[in-house]
């Protein structure tokens, strides 16, 4: 009897990170992939998946659905049973969450509830991965890197919505025994990122000779810092967690089933802008501003401890410098500048 192929469901896969996940799992597994996405403003329609040539790929099935609503019986029938769910779908722009917190939070809470309710019906589900963020832990003082299971302290409506998703997942794991893992990742870079994000924003401003605003402390002496990693590195880590680990969320152990996915080094945003300029061979004009005072909920530093995943045996295939250089050079190709909105 022929072995049944593994089936992976990816939500939010028309977005920047999701498209990299589709590309990674197509290249590194023989799994069938189900894509669920509502095609919000951040997706550019089908462009990202079209750009990686998946529409001739018979292993991928696409369903345009709004996960604010429960999956219809017809969609569930067409999808059938799945082995793994990776929930990437969420609104993620902090400024948007501050401008319209109610609808933003409702969207993110409703979609995870609807995914979990569907997961309860699946008889063959091996693992459900909820993708979350370092921002759930809140600002990190100098020298502090939060570990899996540390308390959450969200500082804005976006991070509160993600912390809410995580708490709901914990409740469903404890109450309904769903095999759920949560990943908290840090700032993500890569090709085809929305031009509102820092890396493409820097590239565009450097090309145009414009000033890059750098968020700093009140004294304008220190810029914010982040740990950056490529979306494909995160996809690789998620594959490792799916295939090589057997943990799940547990009420008796706050760290069980949780994984921090962390870039290998911390870099100041001022230094990052200058580094992008160096890769481009152009000057990065920068201006430090006290953004925290004008925008409540902005944190200068987030930091996670990535030792748990490393101890489990995972190593990132590409380091930060290689990832950044690859991303910048790809974006500067004439055929790819459209991703900058130019």
Coordinates of C-alpha atoms in Angstrom, one line a residue:
X1 CA 0.0 0.0 0.0
X2 CA 1.4 3.4 -1.0
X3 CA 2.3 5.7 1.9
X4 CA 0.1 8.8 2.2
X5 CA 2.0 12.0 1.5
X6 CA 2.4 14.6 4.3
X7 CA 0.1 17.6 4.0
X8 CA 1.0 21.0 5.4
X9 CA -1.5 23.9 5.8
X10 CA 0.0 27.4 5.7
X11 CA -2.2 30.3 6.6
X12 CA -1.2 33.8 5.5
X13 CA 1.0 32.3 2.7
X14 CA 0.5 35.1 0.2
X15 CA 2.3 37.5 2.6
X16 CA 6.0 38.2 2.8
X17 CA 6.9 35.5 5.3
X18 CA 4.3 33.0 4.1
X19 CA 5.6 33.1 0.5
X20 CA 9.1 32.2 1.8
X21 CA 7.6 29.3 3.8
X22 CA 5.9 28.0 0.6
X23 CA 9.2 28.3 -1.3
X24 CA 11.1 26.6 1.5
X25 CA 8.8 23.6 1.9
X26 CA 8.5 23.1 -1.9
X27 CA 12.3 22.9 -2.2
X28 CA 13.1 20.9 1.0
X29 CA 10.2 18.4 1.3
X30 CA 7.9 16.4 -0.9
X31 CA 4.8 17.5 1.1
X32 CA 1.6 18.7 -0.3
X33 CA 0.8 22.3 0.7
X34 CA -2.5 23.9 1.4
X35 CA -2.5 27.8 1.3
X36 CA -5.2 29.8 3.1
X37 CA -5.1 33.6 2.7
X38 CA -7.6 36.5 2.5
X39 CA -5.4 38.7 0.2
X40 CA -5.1 41.8 2.4
X41 CA -3.3 45.0 1.3
X42 CA 0.1 43.5 2.4
X43 CA 0.0 40.6 0.0
X44 CA 0.2 42.4 -3.4
X45 CA -2.4 39.9 -4.6
X46 CA -0.9 36.7 -6.0
X47 CA 2.4 38.5 -6.8
X48 CA 4.7 36.8 -4.3
X49 CA 3.6 33.3 -5.1
X50 CA 3.5 34.1 -8.8
X51 CA 7.1 35.4 -8.5
X52 CA 8.3 32.0 -7.1
X53 CA 6.5 30.1 -9.9
X54 CA 4.2 28.0 -7.8
X55 CA 1.1 28.1 -10.1
X56 CA 2.4 25.2 -12.2
X57 CA 3.1 23.2 -9.0
X58 CA 0.6 20.5 -8.5
X59 CA 1.6 20.0 -4.8
X60 CA 0.0 23.4 -3.9
X61 CA -3.7 24.1 -3.4
X62 CA -4.8 27.7 -2.8
X63 CA -8.0 28.8 -1.0
X64 CA -8.8 32.5 -0.7
X65 CA -10.6 32.7 2.7
X66 CA -11.1 35.3 5.4
X67 CA -10.1 33.5 8.6
X68 CA -12.2 36.0 10.6
X69 CA -14.9 33.6 9.7
X70 CA -15.0 29.9 10.3
X71 CA -14.0 27.7 7.4
X72 CA -17.0 26.6 5.4
X73 CA -17.9 22.9 5.1
X74 CA -17.0 23.0 1.4
X75 CA -13.5 24.4 2.0
X76 CA -12.9 21.8 4.8
X77 CA -14.0 19.0 2.5
X78 CA -11.7 20.2 -0.3
X79 CA -8.7 20.4 2.1
X80 CA -9.4 17.1 3.8
X81 CA -7.1 15.9 6.7
X82 CA -3.8 17.7 7.3
X83 CA -0.7 16.6 9.2
X84 CA 0.6 20.0 10.1
X85 CA -0.8 23.5 10.4
X86 CA 1.5 26.6 10.6
X87 CA -0.5 29.6 11.4
X88 CA 1.2 32.6 9.9
X89 CA -1.9 34.7 9.3
X90 CA -2.2 37.9 11.3
X91 CA -2.2 41.7 10.9
X92 CA 1.3 42.7 11.9
X93 CA 1.9 46.5 11.4
X94 CA 2.3 48.2 14.8
X95 CA 1.2 51.6 13.6
X96 CA -2.0 50.2 12.2
X97 CA -2.7 48.5 15.5
X98 CA -2.3 51.9 17.3
X99 CA -4.6 53.7 14.8
X100 CA -7.4 51.1 14.9
X101 CA -6.8 48.7 17.9
X102 CA -10.3 47.2 18.1
X103 CA -10.6 45.9 14.6
X104 CA -6.9 44.9 14.6
X105 CA -7.2 42.8 17.8
X106 CA -10.5 41.3 16.8
X107 CA -9.1 40.1 13.5
X108 CA -6.1 38.4 15.1
X109 CA -8.1 36.8 17.9
X110 CA -10.9 35.6 15.6
X111 CA -8.6 34.0 13.1
X112 CA -6.7 32.0 15.6
X113 CA -10.0 30.8 17.2
X114 CA -11.3 29.7 13.9
X115 CA -8.1 27.8 13.1
X116 CA -8.1 26.1 16.4
X117 CA -11.8 25.1 16.1
X118 CA -11.0 23.6 12.7
X119 CA -7.9 21.8 14.2
X120 CA -10.2 20.2 16.8
X121 CA -12.0 18.4 14.0
X122 CA -8.9 17.0 12.4
X123 CA -8.2 13.4 13.3
X124 CA -4.7 13.1 11.8
X125 CA -3.2 16.4 13.0
X126 CA 0.3 15.9 14.3
X127 CA 1.3 19.5 15.2
X128 CA -0.2 23.0 15.1
X129 CA 2.4 25.8 15.1
X130 CA 1.4 29.3 16.2
X131 CA 3.8 31.9 14.9
X132 CA 4.3 34.7 17.4
X133 CA 6.7 37.6 18.1
X134 CA 9.4 38.8 20.4
X135 CA 7.2 41.8 21.0
X136 CA 5.0 39.8 23.3
X137 CA 7.7 39.9 26.0
X138 CA 7.9 43.7 25.7
X139 CA 10.9 45.9 25.9
X140 CA 14.1 44.1 27.0
X141 CA 16.6 46.0 29.3
X142 CA 20.2 45.9 28.3
X143 CA 21.7 42.5 29.1
X144 CA 18.3 40.7 29.2
X145 CA 17.2 38.1 26.7
X146 CA 13.8 36.5 27.4
X147 CA 13.6 32.7 27.5
X148 CA 10.7 30.5 26.6
X149 CA 8.1 30.6 29.4
X150 CA 9.0 34.0 30.7
X151 CA 6.1 36.4 31.4
X152 CA 4.6 38.4 28.6
X153 CA 4.4 42.2 28.8
X154 CA 3.0 43.5 25.5
X155 CA 3.6 47.2 24.9
X156 CA 1.2 47.9 22.0
X157 CA -2.1 46.6 20.5
X158 CA -0.2 44.5 18.0
X159 CA 1.9 42.6 20.5
X160 CA -1.2 42.3 22.8
X161 CA -3.1 40.6 20.0
X162 CA -0.3 38.2 19.4
X163 CA 0.0 37.5 23.2
X164 CA -3.8 36.9 23.1
X165 CA -3.4 34.4 20.3
X166 CA -0.7 32.6 22.3
X167 CA -2.8 32.4 25.4
X168 CA -5.8 31.0 23.5
X169 CA -3.5 28.4 22.0
X170 CA -2.3 27.4 25.5
X171 CA -5.9 27.1 26.6
X172 CA -6.8 24.9 23.7
X173 CA -3.7 22.7 24.2
X174 CA -4.6 22.3 27.9
X175 CA -8.3 21.9 27.5
X176 CA -8.6 20.0 24.2
X177 CA -5.1 18.3 24.1
X178 CA -4.3 19.8 20.8
X179 CA -0.6 19.3 19.8
X180 CA 0.4 23.0 19.7
X181 CA 3.8 24.7 19.6
X182 CA 4.4 28.4 19.7
X183 CA 7.4 30.1 18.0
X184 CA 8.5 33.6 19.0
X185 CA 10.7 35.0 16.3
X186 CA 12.5 38.4 15.9
X187 CA 12.7 40.9 13.1
X188 CA 12.5 39.3 9.7
X189 CA 14.2 40.2 6.5
X190 CA 14.1 38.8 3.0
X191 CA 13.1 39.4 -0.6
X192 CA 9.7 40.8 -1.5
X193 CA 9.1 42.5 1.8
X194 CA 6.5 45.2 2.0
X195 CA 8.1 48.6 1.4
X196 CA 6.8 49.9 4.7
X197 CA 9.3 47.7 6.5
X198 CA 12.7 48.9 7.6
X199 CA 15.1 47.1 5.2
X200 CA 13.2 48.0 1.9
X201 CA 12.5 51.4 3.3
X202 CA 16.2 52.0 3.8
X203 CA 17.0 50.7 0.3
X204 CA 14.4 53.0 -1.3
X205 CA 15.5 56.1 0.7
X206 CA 19.2 55.5 -0.1
X207 CA 18.4 55.1 -3.8
X208 CA 16.5 58.4 -3.7
X209 CA 19.1 60.2 -1.5
X210 CA 16.5 60.7 1.2
X211 CA 16.9 60.9 4.9
X212 CA 16.3 57.7 7.0
X213 CA 14.6 58.3 10.3
X214 CA 16.2 56.2 13.1
X215 CA 14.3 55.7 16.3
X216 CA 16.4 56.6 19.3
X217 CA 16.3 57.4 23.0
X218 CA 15.3 60.8 24.4
X219 CA 18.9 62.0 24.4
X220 CA 19.3 61.0 20.7
X221 CA 22.5 59.2 21.8
X222 CA 21.5 55.6 21.1
X223 CA 19.4 54.1 18.4
X224 CA 17.0 51.1 18.8
X225 CA 18.4 47.7 18.3
X226 CA 17.0 44.4 16.9
X227 CA 18.0 40.9 16.1
X228 CA 17.4 40.2 12.4
X229 CA 17.1 36.9 10.5
X230 CA 15.9 35.9 7.1
X231 CA 12.4 34.4 6.5
X232 CA 13.9 31.3 5.0
X233 CA 15.9 30.7 8.2
X234 CA 12.7 30.8 10.2
X235 CA 11.0 28.4 7.7
X236 CA 14.0 26.0 8.2
X237 CA 13.6 26.3 12.0
X238 CA 9.9 25.5 11.8
X239 CA 10.6 22.4 9.6
X240 CA 13.1 21.3 12.3
X241 CA 10.5 21.8 15.0
X242 CA 7.9 19.9 13.0
X243 CA 10.1 16.9 12.2
X244 CA 12.7 16.7 15.0
X245 CA 10.9 17.6 18.2
X246 CA 8.0 16.1 20.1
X247 CA 7.2 18.8 22.6
X248 CA 3.8 20.5 23.0
X249 CA 2.3 23.2 25.2
X250 CA 2.0 22.0 28.7
X251 CA 0.3 23.6 31.8
X252 CA 2.9 22.0 34.0
X253 CA 5.9 23.5 32.2
X254 CA 5.7 27.0 30.9
X255 CA 8.6 26.5 28.5
X256 CA 7.4 23.2 26.9
X257 CA 6.3 23.5 23.3
X258 CA 7.6 27.0 23.0
X259 CA 10.6 28.0 20.8
X260 CA 12.5 31.2 20.4
X261 CA 13.8 31.7 16.8
X262 CA 16.6 34.3 17.1
X263 CA 19.0 36.1 14.8
X264 CA 22.6 35.4 15.7
X265 CA 23.5 39.0 16.5
X266 CA 22.1 42.2 17.8
X267 CA 22.5 45.3 15.6
X268 CA 21.7 48.9 16.1
X269 CA 19.2 50.2 13.5
X270 CA 21.6 53.1 12.8
X271 CA 24.4 50.7 12.0
X272 CA 22.1 48.6 9.9
X273 CA 21.1 51.6 7.7
X274 CA 24.8 52.4 7.2
X275 CA 25.5 48.7 6.4
X276 CA 22.8 48.7 3.8
X277 CA 24.4 51.8 2.3
X278 CA 27.8 50.1 2.2
X279 CA 26.3 47.1 0.3
X280 CA 24.7 49.5 -2.1
X281 CA 27.9 51.6 -2.5
X282 CA 26.0 54.8 -1.5
X283 CA 25.7 57.0 1.5
X284 CA 22.9 56.4 4.0
X285 CA 21.7 59.7 5.2
X286 CA 20.2 59.3 8.7
X287 CA 18.5 61.3 11.4
X288 CA 18.0 60.2 15.0
X289 CA 14.6 61.0 16.5
X290 CA 12.9 60.4 19.9
X291 CA 10.1 58.3 18.4
X292 CA 9.1 56.6 21.7
X293 CA 7.7 59.9 23.1
X294 CA 5.6 60.6 20.0
X295 CA 4.4 57.0 19.5
X296 CA 3.5 55.1 22.7
X297 CA 4.1 51.4 22.5
X298 CA 7.4 51.6 20.6
X299 CA 10.3 49.7 22.2
X300 CA 13.9 50.5 21.6
X301 CA 15.0 46.9 22.3
X302 CA 13.6 43.4 22.0
X303 CA 15.7 40.4 22.8
X304 CA 15.1 36.6 23.1
X305 CA 17.4 33.8 24.2
X306 CA 17.8 31.2 21.4
X307 CA 19.7 28.6 23.3
X308 CA 16.8 26.1 23.6
X309 CA 16.6 25.6 19.8
X310 CA 20.3 25.4 19.5
X311 CA 20.6 22.8 22.2
X312 CA 17.9 20.7 20.3
X313 CA 20.4 20.5 17.4
X314 CA 19.3 23.3 15.1
X315 CA 21.7 25.5 13.2
X316 CA 20.8 28.4 10.9
X317 CA 21.9 27.7 7.3
X318 CA 22.8 31.4 6.4
X319 CA 24.2 34.0 8.7
X320 CA 22.9 37.6 9.1
X321 CA 25.5 39.3 6.8
X322 CA 25.0 36.8 4.0
X323 CA 21.2 37.1 4.3
X324 CA 21.3 41.0 4.3
X325 CA 23.7 41.1 1.3
X326 CA 21.6 38.6 -0.6
X327 CA 18.4 40.5 0.1
X328 CA 19.8 44.0 -0.8
X329 CA 21.4 42.8 -4.0
X330 CA 18.3 40.9 -5.1
X331 CA 16.1 43.9 -4.4
X332 CA 18.3 46.2 -6.5
X333 CA 18.0 44.1 -9.6
X334 CA 15.9 46.1 -12.2
X335 CA 13.2 43.4 -12.4
X336 CA 12.8 43.4 -8.6
X337 CA 12.6 47.1 -7.8
X338 CA 8.8 47.0 -8.2
X339 CA 8.8 45.5 -4.7
X340 CA 10.1 48.9 -3.5
X341 CA 7.0 50.5 -5.1
X342 CA 9.2 52.1 -7.8

